[in-house]
Coordinates of C-alpha atoms in Angstrom, one line a residue:
M9 CA -85.5 7.9 -50.0
A10 CA -85.4 4.2 -51.1
S11 CA -83.1 5.2 -53.9
R12 CA -80.8 6.9 -51.6
A13 CA -80.7 3.8 -49.3
N14 CA -79.9 1.6 -52.2
H15 CA -76.9 3.9 -53.1
I16 CA -75.6 3.6 -49.6
V17 CA -75.8 -0.2 -49.6
L18 CA -74.0 -0.3 -53.0
L19 CA -71.3 2.0 -51.7
R20 CA -70.7 -0.1 -48.6
C21 CA -70.5 -3.2 -50.8
A22 CA -67.9 -1.5 -53.0
L23 CA -65.8 -0.6 -50.0
V24 CA -65.9 -4.2 -48.6
C25 CA -64.8 -5.5 -52.0
A26 CA -62.0 -3.0 -52.3
A27 CA -60.8 -3.9 -48.8
A28 CA -60.9 -7.6 -49.7
L29 CA -59.0 -6.9 -52.9
L30 CA -56.3 -4.9 -51.0
C31 CA -55.9 -7.8 -48.5
S32 CA -55.5 -10.2 -51.4
D33 CA -52.9 -8.0 -53.1
G34 CA -51.1 -7.6 -49.8
S35 CA -50.9 -11.4 -49.4
M36 CA -49.5 -11.7 -52.9
I37 CA -46.9 -9.0 -52.2
A38 CA -45.9 -10.7 -48.9
A39 CA -45.7 -14.0 -50.7
E40 CA -43.2 -12.5 -53.1
G41 CA -41.1 -11.2 -50.3
A42 CA -41.8 -7.5 -50.9
S43 CA -43.9 -6.4 -47.9
P44 CA -45.4 -2.9 -48.4
N45 CA -44.0 -2.1 -44.9
P46 CA -40.5 -3.6 -45.0
V47 CA -38.8 -4.5 -41.7
V48 CA -35.2 -3.6 -41.4
T49 CA -33.2 -6.8 -40.7
S50 CA -29.7 -7.6 -39.9
N51 CA -27.3 -8.6 -42.7
F52 CA -26.3 -11.6 -40.7
P53 CA -28.4 -14.7 -40.1
V54 CA -30.3 -14.6 -36.8
A55 CA -30.4 -17.4 -34.3
S56 CA -33.6 -17.1 -32.2
D57 CA -33.6 -20.2 -30.0
A58 CA -31.5 -23.2 -29.0
R59 CA -32.4 -26.4 -27.2
L60 CA -31.1 -29.8 -26.1
A61 CA -33.1 -33.1 -26.0
G62 CA -32.2 -36.7 -25.2
D63 CA -30.2 -38.5 -22.6
A64 CA -26.7 -39.8 -21.8
G65 CA -26.8 -42.2 -24.7
Q66 CA -28.0 -39.8 -27.4
T67 CA -28.4 -36.1 -27.2
R68 CA -29.7 -33.7 -29.9
F69 CA -29.0 -30.0 -30.3
V70 CA -31.3 -27.7 -32.3
L71 CA -30.6 -24.1 -33.3
D72 CA -33.5 -22.1 -34.8
L73 CA -32.4 -19.7 -37.6
D74 CA -34.0 -17.3 -40.0
R75 CA -32.2 -18.8 -43.0
T76 CA -30.0 -21.8 -43.8
I77 CA -26.2 -21.6 -43.2
Q78 CA -23.1 -23.6 -43.9
F79 CA -21.2 -25.1 -40.9
H80 CA -18.2 -27.2 -39.9
A81 CA -18.3 -29.4 -36.8
F82 CA -15.4 -31.2 -35.2
T83 CA -14.4 -32.7 -31.8
L84 CA -11.5 -31.9 -29.4
A85 CA -10.2 -33.9 -26.5
D86 CA -8.9 -33.0 -23.0
P87 CA -11.4 -31.6 -22.2
Y88 CA -14.0 -33.3 -24.4
R89 CA -15.6 -30.7 -26.6
V90 CA -17.6 -30.4 -29.9
I91 CA -16.9 -27.2 -31.9
V92 CA -19.2 -25.9 -34.6
D93 CA -17.9 -23.1 -36.8
I94 CA -20.5 -21.1 -38.7
P95 CA -20.7 -17.8 -40.5
E96 CA -21.2 -14.7 -38.4
V97 CA -24.6 -15.0 -36.7
S98 CA -26.6 -12.5 -34.7
F99 CA -27.4 -14.6 -31.5
R100 CA -30.8 -13.6 -30.0
L101 CA -31.2 -16.5 -27.8
P102 CA -33.2 -16.5 -24.5
A103 CA -31.3 -15.4 -21.4
G104 CA -29.3 -18.2 -19.9
A105 CA -29.2 -20.3 -23.1
G106 CA -26.5 -22.9 -22.8
T107 CA -25.9 -22.7 -19.1
A108 CA -27.9 -25.8 -18.3
G109 CA -26.9 -29.0 -19.9
R110 CA -28.6 -32.2 -20.8
G111 CA -27.5 -35.8 -21.6
L112 CA -24.0 -35.7 -23.1
V113 CA -23.7 -31.9 -23.0
K114 CA -22.7 -30.2 -19.8
A115 CA -23.2 -26.7 -21.3
F116 CA -22.6 -24.7 -24.5
R117 CA -21.3 -21.3 -25.4
Y118 CA -21.6 -19.2 -28.5
G119 CA -20.2 -16.0 -29.9
L120 CA -18.0 -14.3 -32.5
V121 CA -14.5 -15.8 -33.0
M122 CA -13.4 -13.6 -35.9
P123 CA -15.0 -11.0 -38.2
G124 CA -17.4 -13.0 -40.3
G125 CA -17.2 -16.1 -38.2
S126 CA -19.1 -17.4 -35.1
R127 CA -18.6 -20.5 -33.0
I128 CA -20.6 -22.7 -30.8
V129 CA -18.6 -24.7 -28.2
F130 CA -20.2 -27.7 -26.4
D131 CA -18.6 -29.0 -23.2
L132 CA -19.3 -32.7 -23.1
T133 CA -19.8 -34.9 -20.0
G134 CA -17.4 -37.5 -21.6
P135 CA -16.3 -38.9 -24.9
A136 CA -19.0 -38.7 -27.6
K137 CA -19.2 -38.6 -31.3
I138 CA -21.1 -36.5 -33.8
A139 CA -23.5 -39.1 -35.2
K140 CA -25.4 -36.7 -37.5
S141 CA -25.2 -33.0 -38.3
Y142 CA -27.3 -31.2 -40.9
V143 CA -29.4 -28.1 -41.7
L144 CA -33.1 -28.4 -42.3
E145 CA -35.0 -26.0 -44.6
A146 CA -38.0 -24.2 -43.2
A147 CA -41.1 -26.5 -43.3
N148 CA -44.4 -27.2 -41.6
G149 CA -44.3 -23.9 -39.7
Q150 CA -40.8 -24.6 -38.4
P151 CA -37.9 -22.2 -39.2
P152 CA -34.6 -23.4 -40.7
R153 CA -32.7 -25.4 -38.1
L154 CA -29.1 -26.5 -37.5
V155 CA -29.2 -30.0 -35.9
L156 CA -26.4 -32.0 -34.3
E157 CA -26.9 -35.5 -32.8
F158 CA -24.3 -36.7 -30.3
E159 CA -23.8 -40.4 -29.4
E160 CA -21.9 -41.8 -26.4
A161 CA -18.5 -43.2 -27.4
D162 CA -15.5 -44.7 -25.6
R163 CA -12.2 -42.9 -25.3
T164 CA -10.5 -44.9 -28.1
T165 CA -13.3 -44.3 -30.6
F166 CA -13.4 -40.6 -29.7
V167 CA -9.6 -40.1 -30.2
Q168 CA -9.7 -42.0 -33.5
S169 CA -12.5 -39.6 -34.7
L170 CA -10.2 -36.6 -34.1
A171 CA -8.2 -35.0 -36.9
P172 CA -4.6 -36.3 -36.8
E173 CA -3.2 -33.0 -35.6
A174 CA -5.7 -32.8 -32.8
R175 CA -5.0 -36.3 -31.3
P176 CA -3.4 -36.0 -27.9
Q177 CA -0.9 -38.7 -28.5
L178 CA 0.2 -37.2 -31.9
K179 CA 1.7 -33.8 -31.1
P180 CA 3.0 -32.3 -34.4
A181 CA 6.4 -30.9 -34.7
I182 CA 6.6 -27.3 -33.7
A183 CA 7.5 -26.2 -37.2
D184 CA 4.5 -28.0 -38.6
A185 CA 2.2 -26.5 -36.0
V186 CA 3.1 -22.9 -37.0
A187 CA 1.6 -23.3 -40.4
S188 CA -1.7 -24.5 -38.9
V189 CA -2.2 -21.6 -36.5
A190 CA -4.0 -18.6 -38.0
V191 CA -2.4 -15.3 -37.0
P192 CA -5.0 -12.5 -36.5
A193 CA -5.0 -9.9 -39.2
E194 CA -3.9 -7.2 -36.6
S195 CA -0.7 -9.2 -35.9
A196 CA 0.4 -9.2 -39.6
A197 CA 3.2 -6.8 -40.3
P198 CA 1.7 -3.6 -41.7
P199 CA 3.0 -2.2 -45.0
K200 CA 6.0 0.0 -44.4
P201 CA 5.1 3.7 -44.6
A202 CA 7.1 6.2 -46.6
F203 CA 8.3 7.6 -43.3
P204 CA 8.6 4.9 -40.6
D205 CA 6.7 5.6 -37.4
S206 CA 9.4 5.5 -34.7
R207 CA 7.0 6.1 -31.8
P208 CA 6.9 3.4 -29.0
V209 CA 4.1 0.9 -29.5
I210 CA 1.7 0.0 -26.7
V211 CA -0.4 -3.1 -27.1
I212 CA -3.7 -3.0 -25.1
D213 CA -5.3 -6.3 -24.6
A214 CA -9.0 -6.4 -23.7
G215 CA -9.4 -9.8 -22.0
H216 CA -11.8 -12.5 -23.2
G217 CA -14.4 -11.9 -26.0
G218 CA -16.6 -13.8 -28.4
V219 CA -17.5 -17.2 -26.9
D220 CA -15.4 -16.4 -23.8
N221 CA -17.5 -14.1 -21.6
G222 CA -15.1 -14.0 -18.7
T223 CA -16.7 -13.4 -15.3
Q224 CA -20.4 -12.4 -15.1
S225 CA -22.5 -10.7 -12.5
S226 CA -25.8 -8.8 -12.3
G227 CA -26.2 -9.0 -16.0
E228 CA -22.7 -7.6 -16.8
S229 CA -20.1 -9.6 -18.7
E230 CA -16.4 -9.0 -18.1
K231 CA -15.6 -9.1 -21.8
N232 CA -17.8 -6.1 -22.4
L233 CA -16.7 -4.1 -19.4
V234 CA -13.0 -4.5 -20.2
L235 CA -13.4 -3.8 -23.9
G236 CA -15.0 -0.4 -23.1
F237 CA -12.3 0.4 -20.7
A238 CA -9.5 -0.7 -23.1
L239 CA -10.9 1.5 -25.9
A240 CA -11.1 4.5 -23.5
L241 CA -7.5 3.9 -22.5
R242 CA -6.4 3.7 -26.1
D243 CA -8.1 7.0 -26.9
R244 CA -6.5 8.7 -23.9
I245 CA -3.0 7.4 -24.7
E246 CA -3.3 8.3 -28.4
K247 CA -4.4 11.8 -27.6
S248 CA -0.9 12.8 -26.6
G249 CA 0.4 11.8 -30.1
K250 CA 3.6 10.3 -28.5
Y251 CA 2.7 6.7 -28.8
R252 CA 1.1 4.2 -31.3
V253 CA -1.5 2.0 -29.7
V254 CA -2.4 -1.5 -31.1
M255 CA -5.5 -3.3 -29.8
T256 CA -5.6 -7.1 -29.6
R257 CA -9.4 -6.8 -30.2
T258 CA -11.7 -3.9 -30.9
D259 CA -15.0 -5.8 -30.9
D260 CA -16.6 -8.9 -29.4
T261 CA -14.2 -11.3 -31.0
F262 CA -12.4 -14.3 -29.4
I263 CA -8.6 -14.1 -29.7
P264 CA -6.5 -17.1 -28.5
L265 CA -4.0 -16.3 -25.8
D266 CA -0.9 -17.1 -27.8
D267 CA -2.1 -14.8 -30.7
R268 CA -2.4 -11.9 -28.2
V269 CA 1.3 -12.5 -27.4
K270 CA 2.2 -12.7 -31.1
I271 CA 0.5 -9.4 -31.7
A272 CA 2.8 -7.7 -29.2
R273 CA 5.9 -9.4 -30.5
A274 CA 5.1 -8.7 -34.2
Q275 CA 4.6 -5.0 -33.4
S276 CA 7.9 -4.9 -31.4
A277 CA 5.8 -3.4 -28.6
S278 CA 7.4 -1.4 -25.8
L279 CA 4.6 -2.3 -23.4
F280 CA 1.8 -4.8 -23.2
V281 CA -1.2 -4.1 -20.9
S282 CA -3.9 -6.8 -20.4
I283 CA -7.2 -5.5 -18.9
H284 CA -9.5 -7.8 -16.9
A285 CA -12.0 -7.8 -14.0
D286 CA -12.0 -10.7 -11.5
A287 CA -14.8 -12.4 -9.5
L288 CA -14.8 -14.7 -6.5
P289 CA -16.8 -17.8 -6.8
R290 CA -20.1 -17.7 -4.9
G291 CA -19.5 -18.8 -1.3
E292 CA -15.8 -17.8 -1.2
G293 CA -16.3 -14.5 0.5
D294 CA -16.0 -11.0 -0.8
A295 CA -13.0 -9.0 -2.2
Q296 CA -12.6 -5.6 -3.8
G297 CA -10.1 -3.3 -5.4
A298 CA -7.7 -3.3 -8.4
T299 CA -4.8 -5.7 -8.6
I300 CA -1.7 -5.6 -10.9
Y301 CA -0.1 -8.9 -12.0
T302 CA 3.3 -9.6 -13.5
L303 CA 4.7 -12.9 -14.8
S304 CA 6.2 -15.4 -12.5
D305 CA 7.0 -19.2 -12.6
K306 CA 5.6 -19.4 -9.1
A307 CA 2.4 -17.7 -8.0
S308 CA 2.7 -15.1 -5.2
D309 CA -0.2 -16.6 -3.4
A310 CA -3.1 -19.0 -3.8
E311 CA -5.5 -16.3 -5.1
A312 CA -3.0 -15.4 -7.9
E313 CA -2.6 -19.1 -8.8
R314 CA -6.4 -19.5 -8.9
L315 CA -6.8 -16.5 -11.2
A316 CA -3.9 -17.5 -13.5
E317 CA -5.4 -21.0 -13.9
A318 CA -8.8 -19.5 -14.7
E319 CA -7.4 -17.1 -17.3
N320 CA -5.2 -19.7 -18.9
R321 CA -8.2 -21.8 -19.6
A322 CA -9.5 -19.2 -22.1
D323 CA -8.3 -21.2 -25.1
A324 CA -10.2 -24.3 -23.9
I325 CA -13.3 -22.2 -23.5
G326 CA -12.9 -20.9 -27.0
G327 CA -12.5 -24.3 -28.4
V328 CA -8.8 -23.9 -29.4
N329 CA -6.8 -27.0 -30.0
L330 CA -4.3 -26.9 -27.1
T331 CA -2.2 -29.9 -28.4
E332 CA -0.3 -27.6 -30.7
E333 CA 2.6 -25.4 -29.6
P334 CA 3.7 -22.9 -32.3
T335 CA 7.3 -21.8 -32.4
E336 CA 6.5 -18.5 -30.7
V337 CA 5.3 -20.3 -27.6
A338 CA 8.4 -22.6 -27.6
D339 CA 10.6 -19.5 -27.7
I340 CA 8.7 -18.1 -24.8
L341 CA 9.2 -21.2 -22.7
I342 CA 12.9 -21.1 -23.3
D343 CA 13.3 -17.3 -22.7
L344 CA 11.2 -16.9 -19.6
A345 CA 14.3 -16.4 -17.6
R346 CA 15.2 -13.2 -19.4
R347 CA 15.6 -10.9 -16.4
E348 CA 15.6 -7.6 -18.2
T349 CA 12.1 -7.9 -19.4
R350 CA 10.8 -9.0 -16.0
T351 CA 12.7 -6.2 -14.4
F352 CA 11.0 -3.7 -16.7
S353 CA 7.6 -5.4 -16.1
N354 CA 8.0 -5.1 -12.3
R355 CA 9.1 -1.5 -12.6
F356 CA 6.0 -0.6 -14.6
A357 CA 3.7 -2.5 -12.2
R358 CA 5.1 -0.4 -9.3
L359 CA 4.7 2.8 -11.3
L360 CA 1.2 1.9 -12.2
M361 CA 0.2 1.1 -8.6
G362 CA 1.6 4.4 -7.5
E363 CA -0.5 6.3 -10.0
M364 CA -3.7 4.2 -9.6
K365 CA -3.8 4.3 -5.8
N366 CA -4.5 8.0 -5.9
T367 CA -7.7 7.6 -7.8
V368 CA -8.7 3.9 -7.6
R369 CA -9.5 1.6 -4.7
M370 CA -6.7 -1.0 -4.7
Y371 CA -6.8 -4.6 -3.4
K372 CA -5.2 -5.1 0.0
H373 CA -2.2 -6.7 -1.7
P374 CA -2.2 -4.9 -5.1
L375 CA 1.1 -6.3 -6.6
K376 CA 1.0 -10.0 -7.4
S377 CA 2.6 -12.4 -9.8
A378 CA 1.6 -15.7 -11.4
G379 CA 2.1 -17.8 -14.6
F380 CA -0.3 -16.0 -17.0
R381 CA 0.2 -17.2 -20.5
V382 CA -0.8 -13.8 -22.0
L383 CA 2.2 -12.2 -20.2
K384 CA 4.8 -14.5 -21.6
A385 CA 6.3 -12.4 -24.3
P386 CA 10.0 -12.7 -23.5
D387 CA 11.0 -9.3 -25.0
V388 CA 7.9 -7.1 -24.1
P389 CA 7.3 -5.7 -20.6
S390 CA 3.9 -7.0 -19.7
V391 CA 1.3 -6.6 -16.9
L392 CA -2.2 -7.8 -16.3
V393 CA -4.5 -5.4 -14.6
E394 CA -7.6 -6.6 -12.7
L395 CA -9.7 -3.4 -12.5
G396 CA -11.8 -4.8 -9.7
Y397 CA -14.2 -7.6 -8.7
V398 CA -17.5 -7.9 -10.6
S399 CA -18.7 -10.0 -7.7
N400 CA -18.4 -7.0 -5.4
K401 CA -21.3 -4.6 -5.5
G402 CA -19.1 -1.5 -5.0
D403 CA -16.5 -2.5 -7.6
L404 CA -19.2 -3.3 -10.1
E405 CA -20.8 0.1 -9.7
H406 CA -17.3 1.6 -10.4
L407 CA -16.8 -0.6 -13.4
V408 CA -20.0 0.7 -15.1
S409 CA -19.3 4.3 -14.1
D410 CA -18.1 6.7 -16.8
S411 CA -16.5 9.1 -14.3
W412 CA -14.7 6.2 -12.5
R413 CA -13.4 4.9 -15.9
S414 CA -12.3 8.4 -16.9
R415 CA -10.2 8.8 -13.7
T416 CA -8.7 5.4 -13.8
V417 CA -7.8 5.7 -17.5
A418 CA -6.1 9.0 -16.7
S419 CA -4.0 7.5 -14.0
M420 CA -3.0 4.5 -16.1
A421 CA -2.1 6.8 -19.1
Q422 CA 0.1 8.8 -16.7
A423 CA 2.0 5.7 -15.6
V424 CA 2.5 4.7 -19.2
D425 CA 3.9 8.1 -20.0
V426 CA 6.3 8.2 -17.1
F427 CA 7.5 4.6 -17.8
L428 CA 8.1 5.0 -21.5
A429 CA 9.7 8.5 -21.1
K430 CA 12.3 6.9 -18.8
R431 CA 13.0 4.1 -21.2
V432 CA 13.2 6.4 -24.2
A433 CA 15.6 8.7 -22.4
R434 CA 17.7 5.7 -21.3
A435 CA 17.8 4.3 -24.9
G436 CA 18.9 7.7 -26.2
A437 CA 21.7 8.0 -23.7
T438 CA 22.9 4.5 -24.6
N439 CA 23.0 5.4 -28.3

């Protein structure tokens, strides 16, 4: 009996030793970065937290990462901003990160600005300089961190810290500015096919994107709502096979307003449709229904003017240098009076309203006009469609509804078909 008890004790000891050995080996494996139970991770660096510290004299920003990254930081004036360009990052920051400011920073935004590249945009309370900027390796239980330290500065010092082409008083010549503006890959002329595609081109523009969220309500962002709608509209139009559709963006990427116009012009588009969803500021009442906007030098009413001013600030939100004016924009400013394009834009807007009102709740005054920069292609009929108000509970329920989107997409595709069929027939008769 005693012998059997000794065997049991020895067996238990052996099991304990084996468990300890396994734990030791597991630690060695983990230390070598080869966990026995590997966790699937993103290919992109992950940002897990961001915070501000300091006061109106000196303010520090810290971004926690899972690995070190390269970055490029610079300042822009009017409004005062600091821009940080980094490789594409998976932002997993706490909800509301960046909405509350501190010290020299009013707020900050973050997101994708191009495939492979992300951006953080800081809105400053006034002129400030980047005193220090660096990346820290992981140490003492802290993850790798991107750190920027801002210091208060006067206007003169701030302007002198800007790159020459970004200084407000030093606008470059238009021809020089063209070379410094990157044109999105989609706007580049595609290689000529063996058999040229003579179908009319429709450019669908999903508003906002990347660092520019657009309006937000009840956890829904305009940039996501309109992208889903724009992709559904593309699929519906392409289904007929009669048209070629080009998107200004197909993912959560920031595209400057002027580049959206360039895409339409580079593709010799027959129609440009920009998709948005409006919201009224809190305390300014309630509104609902879809609205269709065309370009005008003078806004049709105060609401149209407010919306145009808000949409035209997209480039400032994205950190784009607004002191430059590429040739395409100069051409647009000269050619705004081209009546034929405006006539076609207004004609399509009326057609679109006629189709949409049968399936979609329209705003009480559904046809409006204002000076939207994204509609300023001089040779492309263009409209901007506000699908509804995300600030209105009923409209928001529609915007997230698949059945509502399907009906609305069908009515818009029908308007496009009627409009372009008439134009093609007219062109054929002229030839």
